[in-house]
Amino acid sequence: MVINARITGTGSCVPSRVVSNHDLAKILNTSDEWIYQRSGIRERRHVDAGVAPSDLGAEAALKAIDAANLKPGDIDLLLVTTLSSEHTFPGTAAFIQRKLNLGTIPALDLRAQCSGFLYGLATARAFINSSQYRRVLLVSVEVQSRGLDFSDRGRDTAVLFGDGAGAVVIEQSSDVERGIMAVNLHSEGEHAEKLWVEYPSMAQSPHVSPEIVAEGGVFPKMDGKFVFKHAVSRLPEVVEETLNQLHLKSRDIDWWLFHQANLRINEHVAGLLNLPLAQCPSNIDRYGNCSSASIPILLDELVREGRVSSGQLLGMAAFGSGFTWGGAIVRW
Ligand code: COA
């Protein structure tokens, strides 16, 4: 029997609180015009007090499980991708597992930042293809608003990131026509410090201190132009690699789901690859950059709007801190 890994359900959850560029301009030296022109973002969602990453993740997961016509007890592996973990340890997967009453199935976090969903897809597919697990729940969740620097010092990153969660159920299937057809992953640790949060750091003593906090060492630091330059070269590269692997052309793909880091990056990439923008849906204007949750939230929106039909080909690509990047092609 040919074993295939197929996405059978999607779900997402974003906080209800909308924070517009105008709201940020009241607390930061920024403007709607500056943010929108450079990133395509108009607003993002921020969690309210008392809401944890695992709350968003569990809600997205329940929707995905329901869409797959399953019950939580049917899942046999939980994978969680996040760069905004609920605690240093255990991983956020432990908290989502508890909220979903997933018993004693394995639950683990994968850390690949904005490429996390694609790393998760590859990991789920490998476990399914080896027949070790048959029904994998992949949850990508980010609560970034609590870790951003909302002073002028952090304005280059604080305006870009948002909170949200997306989830998929991936099942073993003997349907050879449909499923995750290819996933390619890459990373380049040489550029780790170009987009990172340095502290708390187990490489440093003290690993964090009041002085480090006061100096902003616990907030993200980014060399925006450097990240932009690498993203617009690595994304087309991995798209071509994935298309070539399956002997496909870009015109064969029905929908392109790119990581929602910056609309300008995606427009640039679409231009280089000659992709019609109408086939590159975007929600960055509403949610900002939700890191690993961006692609699964976008996927869930497309699916629930009835825009993806059976047999269509979906191309996905992401780039992020690490650097990490990846591409995937899925037959729906
Ligand atoms: N509002 C207003 N001004 C801001 C600002 C903000 N939120 N953030 C930074 N600035 C200022 C800077 O201080 C700088 O001022 P200076 O020239 O006086 O020093 C100036 O704006 C820089 O502007 P510009 O050169 O136009 O910035 P940019 O073209 O590099 O755009 C980014 C900045 C962050 C939008 C862009 O580099 C980017 O999108 N990079 C990729 C980021 C990304 O995708 N990260 C996530 C990857 S997963």
PDB file of N, CA and C in Angstrom, residues 53-104:
ATOM      1  N   PRO A  53      -0.815  31.400  24.965  1.00  0.00           N
ATOM      2  CA  PRO A  53      -0.646  30.776  23.642  1.00  0.00           C
ATOM      3  C   PRO A  53      -1.442  29.473  23.520  1.00  0.00           C
ATOM      4  N   SER A  54      -1.425  28.667  24.580  1.00  0.00           N
ATOM      5  CA  SER A  54      -2.126  27.366  24.503  1.00  0.00           C
ATOM      6  C   SER A  54      -3.629  27.543  24.358  1.00  0.00           C
ATOM      7  N   ASP A  55      -4.190  28.683  24.794  1.00  0.00           N
ATOM      8  CA  ASP A  55      -5.638  28.920  24.593  1.00  0.00           C
ATOM      9  C   ASP A  55      -5.927  29.084  23.101  1.00  0.00           C
ATOM     10  N   LEU A  56      -5.114  29.935  22.437  1.00  0.00           N
ATOM     11  CA  LEU A  56      -5.311  30.139  20.992  1.00  0.00           C
ATOM     12  C   LEU A  56      -5.052  28.832  20.241  1.00  0.00           C
ATOM     13  N   GLY A  57      -3.970  28.144  20.636  1.00  0.00           N
ATOM     14  CA  GLY A  57      -3.585  26.902  19.956  1.00  0.00           C
ATOM     15  C   GLY A  57      -4.650  25.825  20.107  1.00  0.00           C
ATOM     16  N   ALA A  58      -5.192  25.698  21.318  1.00  0.00           N
ATOM     17  CA  ALA A  58      -6.197  24.649  21.560  1.00  0.00           C
ATOM     18  C   ALA A  58      -7.471  24.944  20.763  1.00  0.00           C
ATOM     19  N   GLU A  59      -7.846  26.222  20.670  1.00  0.00           N
ATOM     20  CA  GLU A  59      -9.070  26.548  19.920  1.00  0.00           C
ATOM     21  C   GLU A  59      -8.892  26.259  18.420  1.00  0.00           C
ATOM     22  N   ALA A  60      -7.748  26.663  17.881  1.00  0.00           N
ATOM     23  CA  ALA A  60      -7.482  26.367  16.459  1.00  0.00           C
ATOM     24  C   ALA A  60      -7.463  24.857  16.240  1.00  0.00           C
ATOM     25  N   ALA A  61      -6.863  24.136  17.176  1.00  0.00           N
ATOM     26  CA  ALA A  61      -6.750  22.672  17.059  1.00  0.00           C
ATOM     27  C   ALA A  61      -8.132  22.017  17.060  1.00  0.00           C
ATOM     28  N   LEU A  62      -9.007  22.468  17.959  1.00  0.00           N
ATOM     29  CA  LEU A  62     -10.350  21.852  18.032  1.00  0.00           C
ATOM     30  C   LEU A  62     -11.106  22.050  16.714  1.00  0.00           C
ATOM     31  N   LYS A  63     -10.940  23.223  16.116  1.00  0.00           N
ATOM     32  CA  LYS A  63     -11.604  23.473  14.823  1.00  0.00           C
ATOM     33  C   LYS A  63     -11.048  22.546  13.744  1.00  0.00           C
ATOM     34  N   ALA A  64      -9.730  22.343  13.753  1.00  0.00           N
ATOM     35  CA  ALA A  64      -9.106  21.467  12.742  1.00  0.00           C
ATOM     36  C   ALA A  64      -9.554  20.016  12.938  1.00  0.00           C
ATOM     37  N   ILE A  65      -9.615  19.585  14.201  1.00  0.00           N
ATOM     38  CA  ILE A  65     -10.027  18.201  14.506  1.00  0.00           C
ATOM     39  C   ILE A  65     -11.476  17.995  14.068  1.00  0.00           C
ATOM     40  N   ASP A  66     -12.306  18.994  14.350  1.00  0.00           N
ATOM     41  CA  ASP A  66     -13.717  18.919  13.957  1.00  0.00           C
ATOM     42  C   ASP A  66     -13.855  18.890  12.429  1.00  0.00           C
ATOM     43  N   ALA A  67     -13.077  19.726  11.744  1.00  0.00           N
ATOM     44  CA  ALA A  67     -13.147  19.765  10.268  1.00  0.00           C
ATOM     45  C   ALA A  67     -12.700  18.438   9.670  1.00  0.00           C
ATOM     46  N   ALA A  68     -11.838  17.708  10.389  1.00  0.00           N
ATOM     47  CA  ALA A  68     -11.371  16.402   9.898  1.00  0.00           C
ATOM     48  C   ALA A  68     -12.347  15.286  10.296  1.00  0.00           C
ATOM     49  N   ASN A  69     -13.460  15.665  10.940  1.00  0.00           N
ATOM     50  CA  ASN A  69     -14.447  14.684  11.433  1.00  0.00           C
ATOM     51  C   ASN A  69     -13.834  13.700  12.414  1.00  0.00           C
ATOM     52  N   LEU A  70     -12.964  14.217  13.274  1.00  0.00           N
ATOM     53  CA  LEU A  70     -12.327  13.368  14.285  1.00  0.00           C
ATOM     54  C   LEU A  70     -12.649  13.911  15.673  1.00  0.00           C
ATOM     55  N   LYS A  71     -12.235  13.142  16.676  1.00  0.00           N
ATOM     56  CA  LYS A  71     -12.322  13.588  18.080  1.00  0.00           C
ATOM     57  C   LYS A  71     -10.877  13.728  18.580  1.00  0.00           C
ATOM     58  N   PRO A  72     -10.651  14.560  19.601  1.00  0.00           N
ATOM     59  CA  PRO A  72      -9.272  14.711  20.096  1.00  0.00           C
ATOM     60  C   PRO A  72      -8.607  13.359  20.401  1.00  0.00           C
ATOM     61  N   GLY A  73      -9.359  12.413  20.898  1.00  0.00           N
ATOM     62  CA  GLY A  73      -8.795  11.096  21.235  1.00  0.00           C
ATOM     63  C   GLY A  73      -8.281  10.311  20.031  1.00  0.00           C
ATOM     64  N   ASP A  74      -8.632  10.751  18.814  1.00  0.00           N
ATOM     65  CA  ASP A  74      -8.147  10.049  17.616  1.00  0.00           C
ATOM     66  C   ASP A  74      -6.712  10.435  17.243  1.00  0.00           C
ATOM     67  N   ILE A  75      -6.234  11.556  17.812  1.00  0.00           N
ATOM     68  CA  ILE A  75      -4.904  12.073  17.435  1.00  0.00           C
ATOM     69  C   ILE A  75      -3.819  11.217  18.101  1.00  0.00           C
ATOM     70  N   ASP A  76      -2.764  10.862  17.358  1.00  0.00           N
ATOM     71  CA  ASP A  76      -1.714  10.086  18.022  1.00  0.00           C
ATOM     72  C   ASP A  76      -0.349  10.777  18.097  1.00  0.00           C
ATOM     73  N   LEU A  77      -0.244  12.005  17.590  1.00  0.00           N
ATOM     74  CA  LEU A  77       0.985  12.799  17.794  1.00  0.00           C
ATOM     75  C   LEU A  77       0.613  14.274  17.728  1.00  0.00           C
ATOM     76  N   LEU A  78       1.112  15.047  18.694  1.00  0.00           N
ATOM     77  CA  LEU A  78       0.893  16.499  18.682  1.00  0.00           C
ATOM     78  C   LEU A  78       2.220  17.206  18.436  1.00  0.00           C
ATOM     79  N   LEU A  79       2.260  17.997  17.369  1.00  0.00           N
ATOM     80  CA  LEU A  79       3.428  18.835  17.070  1.00  0.00           C
ATOM     81  C   LEU A  79       3.013  20.294  17.210  1.00  0.00           C
ATOM     82  N   VAL A  80       3.832  21.069  17.876  1.00  0.00           N
ATOM     83  CA  VAL A  80       3.530  22.503  18.031  1.00  0.00           C
ATOM     84  C   VAL A  80       4.726  23.307  17.532  1.00  0.00           C
ATOM     85  N   THR A  81       4.466  24.304  16.706  1.00  0.00           N
ATOM     86  CA  THR A  81       5.549  25.189  16.280  1.00  0.00           C
ATOM     87  C   THR A  81       5.290  26.574  16.858  1.00  0.00           C
ATOM     88  N   THR A  82       6.343  27.161  17.427  1.00  0.00           N
ATOM     89  CA  THR A  82       6.206  28.496  18.018  1.00  0.00           C
ATOM     90  C   THR A  82       7.575  29.122  18.237  1.00  0.00           C
ATOM     91  N   LEU A  83       7.636  30.447  18.176  1.00  0.00           N
ATOM     92  CA  LEU A  83       8.833  31.152  18.631  1.00  0.00           C
ATOM     93  C   LEU A  83       8.502  31.965  19.876  1.00  0.00           C
ATOM     94  N   SER A  84       7.244  31.822  20.345  1.00  0.00           N
ATOM     95  CA  SER A  84       6.787  32.593  21.507  1.00  0.00           C
ATOM     96  C   SER A  84       6.195  31.614  22.506  1.00  0.00           C
ATOM     97  N   SER A  85       7.080  30.779  23.029  1.00  0.00           N
ATOM     98  CA  SER A  85       6.648  29.676  23.885  1.00  0.00           C
ATOM     99  C   SER A  85       5.980  30.186  25.168  1.00  0.00           C
ATOM    100  N   GLU A  86       5.008  29.401  25.625  1.00  0.00           N
ATOM    101  CA  GLU A  86       4.271  29.756  26.852  1.00  0.00           C
ATOM    102  C   GLU A  86       5.241  29.917  28.036  1.00  0.00           C
ATOM    103  N   HIS A  87       6.193  29.006  28.155  1.00  0.00           N
ATOM    104  CA  HIS A  87       7.226  29.061  29.195  1.00  0.00           C
ATOM    105  C   HIS A  87       8.536  28.589  28.576  1.00  0.00           C
ATOM    106  N   THR A  88       9.660  28.797  29.298  1.00  0.00           N
ATOM    107  CA  THR A  88      10.941  28.292  28.782  1.00  0.00           C
ATOM    108  C   THR A  88      10.856  26.775  28.628  1.00  0.00           C
ATOM    109  N   PHE A  89      10.379  26.097  29.677  1.00  0.00           N
ATOM    110  CA  PHE A  89      10.007  24.696  29.539  1.00  0.00           C
ATOM    111  C   PHE A  89       8.938  24.366  30.549  1.00  0.00           C
ATOM    112  N   PRO A  90       8.102  23.357  30.347  1.00  0.00           N
ATOM    113  CA  PRO A  90       8.057  22.509  29.160  1.00  0.00           C
ATOM    114  C   PRO A  90       7.541  23.266  27.953  1.00  0.00           C
ATOM    115  N   GLY A  91       7.577  22.605  26.820  1.00  0.00           N
ATOM    116  CA  GLY A  91       7.126  23.221  25.584  1.00  0.00           C
ATOM    117  C   GLY A  91       5.636  23.544  25.615  1.00  0.00           C
ATOM    118  N   THR A  92       5.227  24.407  24.714  1.00  0.00           N
ATOM    119  CA  THR A  92       3.808  24.794  24.631  1.00  0.00           C
ATOM    120  C   THR A  92       2.940  23.574  24.320  1.00  0.00           C
ATOM    121  N   ALA A  93       3.527  22.564  23.674  1.00  0.00           N
ATOM    122  CA  ALA A  93       2.768  21.348  23.348  1.00  0.00           C
ATOM    123  C   ALA A  93       2.179  20.715  24.607  1.00  0.00           C
ATOM    124  N   ALA A  94       2.918  20.775  25.730  1.00  0.00           N
ATOM    125  CA  ALA A  94       2.412  20.161  26.968  1.00  0.00           C
ATOM    126  C   ALA A  94       1.110  20.832  27.401  1.00  0.00           C
ATOM    127  N   PHE A  95       1.048  22.164  27.250  1.00  0.00           N
ATOM    128  CA  PHE A  95      -0.137  22.905  27.706  1.00  0.00           C
ATOM    129  C   PHE A  95      -1.315  22.696  26.758  1.00  0.00           C
ATOM    130  N   ILE A  96      -1.012  22.595  25.475  1.00  0.00           N
ATOM    131  CA  ILE A  96      -2.091  22.330  24.505  1.00  0.00           C
ATOM    132  C   ILE A  96      -2.597  20.901  24.685  1.00  0.00           C
ATOM    133  N   GLN A  97      -1.692  19.976  24.898  1.00  0.00           N
ATOM    134  CA  GLN A  97      -2.100  18.584  25.124  1.00  0.00           C
ATOM    135  C   GLN A  97      -3.060  18.498  26.314  1.00  0.00           C
ATOM    136  N   ARG A  98      -2.713  19.198  27.389  1.00  0.00           N
ATOM    137  CA  ARG A  98      -3.561  19.160  28.593  1.00  0.00           C
ATOM    138  C   ARG A  98      -4.929  19.773  28.308  1.00  0.00           C
ATOM    139  N   LYS A  99      -4.947  20.898  27.602  1.00  0.00           N
ATOM    140  CA  LYS A  99      -6.244  21.551  27.320  1.00  0.00           C
ATOM    141  C   LYS A  99      -7.128  20.697  26.427  1.00  0.00           C
ATOM    142  N   LEU A 100      -6.510  19.898  25.555  1.00  0.00           N
ATOM    143  CA  LEU A 100      -7.304  19.073  24.627  1.00  0.00           C
ATOM    144  C   LEU A 100      -7.561  17.669  25.174  1.00  0.00           C
ATOM    145  N   ASN A 101      -7.081  17.399  26.390  1.00  0.00           N
ATOM    146  CA  ASN A 101      -7.239  16.043  26.975  1.00  0.00           C
ATOM    147  C   ASN A 101      -6.702  14.972  26.033  1.00  0.00           C
ATOM    148  N   LEU A 102      -5.455  15.144  25.599  1.00  0.00           N
ATOM    149  CA  LEU A 102      -4.897  14.198  24.628  1.00  0.00           C
ATOM    150  C   LEU A 102      -4.192  13.011  25.287  1.00  0.00           C
ATOM    151  N   GLY A 103      -4.472  12.766  26.573  1.00  0.00           N
ATOM    152  CA  GLY A 103      -3.940  11.573  27.238  1.00  0.00           C
ATOM    153  C   GLY A 103      -2.429  11.578  27.283  1.00  0.00           C
ATOM    154  N   THR A 104      -1.808  10.488  26.828  1.00  0.00           N
ATOM    155  CA  THR A 104      -0.347  10.370  26.945  1.00  0.00           C
ATOM    156  C   THR A 104       0.340  10.277  25.587  1.00  0.00           C
TER     157      THR A 104
END
